[in-house]
PDB file of N, CA and C in Angstrom:
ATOM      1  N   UNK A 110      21.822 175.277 296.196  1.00  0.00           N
ATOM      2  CA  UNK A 110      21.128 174.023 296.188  1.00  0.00           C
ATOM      3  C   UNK A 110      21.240 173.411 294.791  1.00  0.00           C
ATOM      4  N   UNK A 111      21.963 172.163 294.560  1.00  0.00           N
ATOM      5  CA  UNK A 111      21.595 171.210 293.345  1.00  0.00           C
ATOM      6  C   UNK A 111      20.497 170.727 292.842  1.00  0.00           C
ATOM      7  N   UNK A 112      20.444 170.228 291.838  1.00  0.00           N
ATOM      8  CA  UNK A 112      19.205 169.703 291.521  1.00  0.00           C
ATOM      9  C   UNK A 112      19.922 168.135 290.787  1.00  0.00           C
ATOM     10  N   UNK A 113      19.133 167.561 290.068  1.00  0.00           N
ATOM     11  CA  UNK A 113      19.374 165.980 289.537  1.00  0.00           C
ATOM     12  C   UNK A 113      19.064 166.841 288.239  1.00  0.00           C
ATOM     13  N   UNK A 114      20.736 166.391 287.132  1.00  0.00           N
ATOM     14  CA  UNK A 114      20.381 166.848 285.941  1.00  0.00           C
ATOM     15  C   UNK A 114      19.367 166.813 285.005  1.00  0.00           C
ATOM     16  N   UNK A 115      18.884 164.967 285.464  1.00  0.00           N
ATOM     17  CA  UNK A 115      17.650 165.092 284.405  1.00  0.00           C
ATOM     18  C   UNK A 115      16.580 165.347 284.861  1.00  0.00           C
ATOM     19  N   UNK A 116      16.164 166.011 286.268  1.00  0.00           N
ATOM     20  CA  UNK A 116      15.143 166.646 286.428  1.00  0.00           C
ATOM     21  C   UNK A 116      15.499 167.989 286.010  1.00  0.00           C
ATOM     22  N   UNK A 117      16.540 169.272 286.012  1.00  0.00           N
ATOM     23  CA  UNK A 117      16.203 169.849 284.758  1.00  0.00           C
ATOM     24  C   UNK A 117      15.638 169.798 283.403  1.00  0.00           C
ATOM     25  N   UNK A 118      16.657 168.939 283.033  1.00  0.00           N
ATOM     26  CA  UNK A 118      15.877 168.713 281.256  1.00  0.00           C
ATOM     27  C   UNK A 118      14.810 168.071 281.466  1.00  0.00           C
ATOM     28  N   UNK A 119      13.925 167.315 282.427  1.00  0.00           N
ATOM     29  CA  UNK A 119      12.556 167.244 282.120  1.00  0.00           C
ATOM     30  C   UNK A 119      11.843 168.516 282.761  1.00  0.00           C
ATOM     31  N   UNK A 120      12.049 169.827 283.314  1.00  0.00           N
ATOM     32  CA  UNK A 120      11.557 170.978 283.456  1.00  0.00           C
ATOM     33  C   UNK A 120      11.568 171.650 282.298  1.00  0.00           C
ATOM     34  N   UNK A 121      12.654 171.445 281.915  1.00  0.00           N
ATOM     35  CA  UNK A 121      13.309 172.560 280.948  1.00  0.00           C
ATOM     36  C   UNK A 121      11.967 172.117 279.377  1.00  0.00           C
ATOM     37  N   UNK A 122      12.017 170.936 279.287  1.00  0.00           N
ATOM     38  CA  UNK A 122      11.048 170.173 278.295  1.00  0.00           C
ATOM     39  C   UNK A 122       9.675 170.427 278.523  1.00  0.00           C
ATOM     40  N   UNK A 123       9.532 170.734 280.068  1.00  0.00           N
ATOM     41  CA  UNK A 123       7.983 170.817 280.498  1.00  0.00           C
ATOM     42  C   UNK A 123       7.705 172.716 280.027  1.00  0.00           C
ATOM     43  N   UNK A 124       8.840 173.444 280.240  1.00  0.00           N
ATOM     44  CA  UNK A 124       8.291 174.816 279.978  1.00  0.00           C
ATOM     45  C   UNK A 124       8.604 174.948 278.499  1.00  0.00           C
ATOM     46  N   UNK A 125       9.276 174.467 278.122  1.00  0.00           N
ATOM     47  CA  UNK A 125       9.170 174.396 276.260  1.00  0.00           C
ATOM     48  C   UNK A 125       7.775 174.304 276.073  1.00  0.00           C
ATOM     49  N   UNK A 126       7.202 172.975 276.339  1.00  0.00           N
ATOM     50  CA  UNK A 126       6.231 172.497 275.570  1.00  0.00           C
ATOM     51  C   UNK A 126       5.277 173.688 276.238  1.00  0.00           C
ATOM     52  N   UNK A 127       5.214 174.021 277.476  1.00  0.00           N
ATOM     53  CA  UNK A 127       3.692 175.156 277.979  1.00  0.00           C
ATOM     54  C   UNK A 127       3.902 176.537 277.496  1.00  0.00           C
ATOM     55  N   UNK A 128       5.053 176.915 276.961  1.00  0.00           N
ATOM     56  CA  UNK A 128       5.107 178.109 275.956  1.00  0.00           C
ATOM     57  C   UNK A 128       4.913 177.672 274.778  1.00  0.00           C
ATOM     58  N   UNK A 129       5.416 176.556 273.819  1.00  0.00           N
ATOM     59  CA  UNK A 129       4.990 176.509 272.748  1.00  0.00           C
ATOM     60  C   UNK A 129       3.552 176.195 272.222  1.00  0.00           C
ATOM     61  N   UNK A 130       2.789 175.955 273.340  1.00  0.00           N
ATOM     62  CA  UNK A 130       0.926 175.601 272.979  1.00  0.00           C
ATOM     63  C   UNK A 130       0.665 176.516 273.209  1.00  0.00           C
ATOM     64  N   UNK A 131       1.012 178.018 273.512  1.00  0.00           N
ATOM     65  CA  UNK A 131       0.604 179.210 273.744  1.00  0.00           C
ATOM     66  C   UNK A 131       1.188 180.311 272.703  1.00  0.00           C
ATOM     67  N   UNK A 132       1.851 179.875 271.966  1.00  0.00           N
ATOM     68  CA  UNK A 132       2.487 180.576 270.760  1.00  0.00           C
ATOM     69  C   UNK A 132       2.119 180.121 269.637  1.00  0.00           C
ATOM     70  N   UNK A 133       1.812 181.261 268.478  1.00  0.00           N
ATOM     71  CA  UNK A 133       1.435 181.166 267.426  1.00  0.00           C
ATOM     72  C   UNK A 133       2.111 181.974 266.211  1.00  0.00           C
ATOM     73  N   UNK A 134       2.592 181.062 264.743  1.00  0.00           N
ATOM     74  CA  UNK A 134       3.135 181.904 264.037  1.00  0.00           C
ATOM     75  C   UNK A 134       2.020 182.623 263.616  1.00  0.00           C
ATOM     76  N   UNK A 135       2.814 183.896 262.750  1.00  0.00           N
ATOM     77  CA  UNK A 135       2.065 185.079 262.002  1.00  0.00           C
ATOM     78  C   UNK A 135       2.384 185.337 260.962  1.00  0.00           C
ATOM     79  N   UNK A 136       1.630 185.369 259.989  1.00  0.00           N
ATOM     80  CA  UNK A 136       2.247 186.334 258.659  1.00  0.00           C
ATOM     81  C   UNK A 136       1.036 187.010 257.883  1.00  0.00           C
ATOM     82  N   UNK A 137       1.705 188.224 257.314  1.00  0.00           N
ATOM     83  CA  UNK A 137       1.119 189.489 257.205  1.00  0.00           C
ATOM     84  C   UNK A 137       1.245 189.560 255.839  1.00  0.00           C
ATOM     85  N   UNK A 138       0.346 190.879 255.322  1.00  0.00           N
ATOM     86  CA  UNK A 138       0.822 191.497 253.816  1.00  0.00           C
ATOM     87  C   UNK A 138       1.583 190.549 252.847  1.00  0.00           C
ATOM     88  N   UNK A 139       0.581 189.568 252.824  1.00  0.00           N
ATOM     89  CA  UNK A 139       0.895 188.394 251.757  1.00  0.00           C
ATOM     90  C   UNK A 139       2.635 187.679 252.109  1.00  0.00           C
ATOM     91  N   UNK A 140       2.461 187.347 253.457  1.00  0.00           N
ATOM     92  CA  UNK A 140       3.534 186.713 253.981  1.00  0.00           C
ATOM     93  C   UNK A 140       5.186 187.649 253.893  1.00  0.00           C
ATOM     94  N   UNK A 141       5.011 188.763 253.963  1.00  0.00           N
ATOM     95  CA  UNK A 141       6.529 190.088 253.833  1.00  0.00           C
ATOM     96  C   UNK A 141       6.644 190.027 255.056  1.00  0.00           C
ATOM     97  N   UNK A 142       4.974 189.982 256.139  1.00  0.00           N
ATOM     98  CA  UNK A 142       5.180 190.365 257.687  1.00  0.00           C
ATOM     99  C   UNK A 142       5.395 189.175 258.454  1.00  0.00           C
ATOM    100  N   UNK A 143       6.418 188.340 258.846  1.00  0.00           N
ATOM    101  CA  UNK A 143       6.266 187.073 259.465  1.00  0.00           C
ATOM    102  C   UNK A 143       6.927 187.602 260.614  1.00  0.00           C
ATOM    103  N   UNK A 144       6.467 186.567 261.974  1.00  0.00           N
ATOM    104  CA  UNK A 144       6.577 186.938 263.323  1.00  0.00           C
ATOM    105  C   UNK A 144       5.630 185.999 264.124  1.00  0.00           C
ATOM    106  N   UNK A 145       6.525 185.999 264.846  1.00  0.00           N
ATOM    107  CA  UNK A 145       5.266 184.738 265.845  1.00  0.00           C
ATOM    108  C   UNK A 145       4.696 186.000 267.095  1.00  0.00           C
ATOM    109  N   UNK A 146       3.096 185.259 268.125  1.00  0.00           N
ATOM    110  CA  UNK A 146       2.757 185.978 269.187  1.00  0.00           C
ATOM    111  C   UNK A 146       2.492 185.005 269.953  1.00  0.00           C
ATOM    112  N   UNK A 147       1.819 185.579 271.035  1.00  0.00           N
ATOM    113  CA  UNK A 147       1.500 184.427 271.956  1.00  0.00           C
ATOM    114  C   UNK A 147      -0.439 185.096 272.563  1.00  0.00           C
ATOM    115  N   UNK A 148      -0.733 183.483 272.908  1.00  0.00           N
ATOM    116  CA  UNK A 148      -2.016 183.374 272.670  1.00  0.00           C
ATOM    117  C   UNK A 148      -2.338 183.659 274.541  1.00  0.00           C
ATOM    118  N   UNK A 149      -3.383 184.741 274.433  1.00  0.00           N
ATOM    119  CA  UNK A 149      -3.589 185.085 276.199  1.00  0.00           C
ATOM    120  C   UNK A 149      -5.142 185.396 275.720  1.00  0.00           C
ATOM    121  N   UNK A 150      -5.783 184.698 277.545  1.00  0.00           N
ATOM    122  CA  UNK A 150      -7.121 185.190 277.701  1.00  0.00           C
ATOM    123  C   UNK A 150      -7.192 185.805 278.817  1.00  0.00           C
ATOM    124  N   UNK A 151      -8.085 187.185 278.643  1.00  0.00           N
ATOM    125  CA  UNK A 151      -8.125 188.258 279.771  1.00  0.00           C
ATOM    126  C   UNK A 151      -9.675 188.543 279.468  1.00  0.00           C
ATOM    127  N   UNK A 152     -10.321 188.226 280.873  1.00  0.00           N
ATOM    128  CA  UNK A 152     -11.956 188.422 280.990  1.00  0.00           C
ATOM    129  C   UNK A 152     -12.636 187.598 280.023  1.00  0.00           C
ATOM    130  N   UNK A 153     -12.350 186.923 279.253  1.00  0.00           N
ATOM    131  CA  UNK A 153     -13.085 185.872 278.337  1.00  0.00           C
ATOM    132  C   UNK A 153     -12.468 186.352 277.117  1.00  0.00           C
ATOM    133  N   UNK A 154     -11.827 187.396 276.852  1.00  0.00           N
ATOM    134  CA  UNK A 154     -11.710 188.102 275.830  1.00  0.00           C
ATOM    135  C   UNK A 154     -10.359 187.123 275.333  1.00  0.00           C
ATOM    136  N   UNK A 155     -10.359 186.526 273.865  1.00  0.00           N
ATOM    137  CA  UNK A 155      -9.009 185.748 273.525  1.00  0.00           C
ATOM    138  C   UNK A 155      -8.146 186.650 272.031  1.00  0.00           C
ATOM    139  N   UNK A 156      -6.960 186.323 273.440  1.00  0.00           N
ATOM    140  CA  UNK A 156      -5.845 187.833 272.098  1.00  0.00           C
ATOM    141  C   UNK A 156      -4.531 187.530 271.657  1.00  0.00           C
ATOM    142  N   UNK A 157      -4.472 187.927 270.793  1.00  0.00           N
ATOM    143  CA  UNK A 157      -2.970 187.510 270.137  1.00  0.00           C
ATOM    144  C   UNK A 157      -2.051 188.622 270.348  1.00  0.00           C
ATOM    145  N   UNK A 158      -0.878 188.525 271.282  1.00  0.00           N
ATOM    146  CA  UNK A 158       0.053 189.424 271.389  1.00  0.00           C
ATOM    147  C   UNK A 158       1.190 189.305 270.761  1.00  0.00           C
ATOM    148  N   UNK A 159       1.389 190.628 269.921  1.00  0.00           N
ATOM    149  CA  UNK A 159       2.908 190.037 269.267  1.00  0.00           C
ATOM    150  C   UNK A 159       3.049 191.670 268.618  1.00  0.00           C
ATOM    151  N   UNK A 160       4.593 191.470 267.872  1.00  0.00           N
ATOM    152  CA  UNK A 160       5.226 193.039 267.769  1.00  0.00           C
ATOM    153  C   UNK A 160       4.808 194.158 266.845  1.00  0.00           C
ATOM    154  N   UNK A 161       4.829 195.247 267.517  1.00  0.00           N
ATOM    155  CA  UNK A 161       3.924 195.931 266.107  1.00  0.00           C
ATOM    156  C   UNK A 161       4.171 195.581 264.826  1.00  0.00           C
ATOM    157  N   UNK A 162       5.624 195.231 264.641  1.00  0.00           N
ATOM    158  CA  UNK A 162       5.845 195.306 262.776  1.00  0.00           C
ATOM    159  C   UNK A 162       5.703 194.675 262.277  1.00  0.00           C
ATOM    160  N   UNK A 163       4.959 193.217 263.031  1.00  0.00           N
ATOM    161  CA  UNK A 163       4.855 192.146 262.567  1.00  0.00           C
ATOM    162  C   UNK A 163       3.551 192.298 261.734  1.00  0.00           C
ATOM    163  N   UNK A 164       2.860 193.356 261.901  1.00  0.00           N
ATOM    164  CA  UNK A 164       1.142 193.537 261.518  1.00  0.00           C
ATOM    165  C   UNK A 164       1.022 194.889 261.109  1.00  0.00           C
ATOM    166  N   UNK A 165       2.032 195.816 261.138  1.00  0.00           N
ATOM    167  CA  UNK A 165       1.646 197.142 260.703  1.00  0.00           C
ATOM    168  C   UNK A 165       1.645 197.447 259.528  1.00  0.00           C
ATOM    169  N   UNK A 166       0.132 197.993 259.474  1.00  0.00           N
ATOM    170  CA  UNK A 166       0.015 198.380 257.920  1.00  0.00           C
ATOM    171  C   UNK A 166      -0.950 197.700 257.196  1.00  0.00           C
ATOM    172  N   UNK A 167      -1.301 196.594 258.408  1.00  0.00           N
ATOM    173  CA  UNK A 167      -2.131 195.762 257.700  1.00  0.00           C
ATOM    174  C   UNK A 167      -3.552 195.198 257.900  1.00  0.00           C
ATOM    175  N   UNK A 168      -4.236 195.018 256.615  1.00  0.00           N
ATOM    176  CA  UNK A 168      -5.897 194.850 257.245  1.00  0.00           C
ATOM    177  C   UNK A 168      -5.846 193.375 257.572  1.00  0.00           C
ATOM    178  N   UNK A 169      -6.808 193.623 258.676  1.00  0.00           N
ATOM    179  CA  UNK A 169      -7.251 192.452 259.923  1.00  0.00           C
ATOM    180  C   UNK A 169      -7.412 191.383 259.124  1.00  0.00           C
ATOM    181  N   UNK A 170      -7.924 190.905 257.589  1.00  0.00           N
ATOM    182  CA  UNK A 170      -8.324 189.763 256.834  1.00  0.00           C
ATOM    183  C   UNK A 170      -7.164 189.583 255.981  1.00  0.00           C
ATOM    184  N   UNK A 171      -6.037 190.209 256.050  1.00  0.00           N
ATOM    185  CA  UNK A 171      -4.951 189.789 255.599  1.00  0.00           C
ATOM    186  C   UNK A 171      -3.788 189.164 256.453  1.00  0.00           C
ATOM    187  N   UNK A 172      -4.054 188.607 258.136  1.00  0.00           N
ATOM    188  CA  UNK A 172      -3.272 188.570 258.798  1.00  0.00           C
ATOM    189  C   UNK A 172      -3.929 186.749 258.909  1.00  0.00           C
ATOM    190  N   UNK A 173      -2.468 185.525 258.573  1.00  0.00           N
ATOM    191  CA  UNK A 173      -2.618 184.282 258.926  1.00  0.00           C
ATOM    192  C   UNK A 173      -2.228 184.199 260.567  1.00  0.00           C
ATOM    193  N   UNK A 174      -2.363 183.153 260.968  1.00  0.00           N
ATOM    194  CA  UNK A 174      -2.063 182.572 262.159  1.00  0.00           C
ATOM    195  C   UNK A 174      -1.554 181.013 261.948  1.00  0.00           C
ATOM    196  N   UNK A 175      -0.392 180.512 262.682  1.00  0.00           N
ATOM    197  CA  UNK A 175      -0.752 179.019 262.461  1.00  0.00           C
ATOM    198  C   UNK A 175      -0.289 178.606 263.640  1.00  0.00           C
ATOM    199  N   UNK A 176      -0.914 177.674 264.137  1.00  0.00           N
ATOM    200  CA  UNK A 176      -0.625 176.873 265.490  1.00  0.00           C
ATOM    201  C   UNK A 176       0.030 175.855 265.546  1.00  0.00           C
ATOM    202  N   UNK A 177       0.812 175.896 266.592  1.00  0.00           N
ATOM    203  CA  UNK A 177       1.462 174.391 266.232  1.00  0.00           C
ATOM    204  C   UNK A 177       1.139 173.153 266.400  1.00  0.00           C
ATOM    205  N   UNK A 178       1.357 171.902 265.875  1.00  0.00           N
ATOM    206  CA  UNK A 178       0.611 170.794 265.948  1.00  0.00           C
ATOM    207  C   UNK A 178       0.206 170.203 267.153  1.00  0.00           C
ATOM    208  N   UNK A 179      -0.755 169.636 267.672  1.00  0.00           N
ATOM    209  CA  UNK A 179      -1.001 168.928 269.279  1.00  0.00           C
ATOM    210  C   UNK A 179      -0.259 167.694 269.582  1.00  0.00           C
ATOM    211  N   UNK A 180       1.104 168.120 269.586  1.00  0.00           N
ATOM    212  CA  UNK A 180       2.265 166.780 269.320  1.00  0.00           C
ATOM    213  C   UNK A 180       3.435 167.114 270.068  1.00  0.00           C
ATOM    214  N   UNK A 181       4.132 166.911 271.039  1.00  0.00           N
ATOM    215  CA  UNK A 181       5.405 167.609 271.431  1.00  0.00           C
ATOM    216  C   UNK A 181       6.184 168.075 270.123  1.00  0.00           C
ATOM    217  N   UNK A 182       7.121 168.986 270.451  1.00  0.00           N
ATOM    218  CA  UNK A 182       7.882 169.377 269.915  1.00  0.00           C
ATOM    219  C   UNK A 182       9.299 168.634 269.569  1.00  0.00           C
ATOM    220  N   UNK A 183      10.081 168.451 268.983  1.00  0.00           N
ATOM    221  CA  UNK A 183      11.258 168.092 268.616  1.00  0.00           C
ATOM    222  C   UNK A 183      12.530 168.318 268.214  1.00  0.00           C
TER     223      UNK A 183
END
């Protein structure tokens, strides 16, 4: 089954943008640990998932987050 090309690229644009409001960069141990995660809520509980090495080694008040702006992407 075909589709109409530019209804791909406006899918393809629609799941960009609903993964990228759910992803967040990271950096660690005075910015050595950089790595992005992604932002999930389970039972009310809100968590940042992302790779161990991106954070190992490191205390919880040394770990940034930054979100990306409330703007499409480009």
């Amino acid at each position: 089954m075909s589709t109409h090309p530019v209804i791909n690229a406006q899918q393809r644009l629609a799941l960009v943008e609903r993964i990228a409001c759910h992803t967040v960069g990271i950096a660690a141990n005075h910015n050595t640990c950089v790595g992005t995660g992604t932002l999930v809520t389970i039972d009310n509980c809100h968590l940042v998932i992302t790779a161990e090495h991106v954070i190992k080694d490191t205390d919880v008040q040394n770990i940034r987050f930054w979100c990306r702006p409330a703007a499409p992407m480009i």
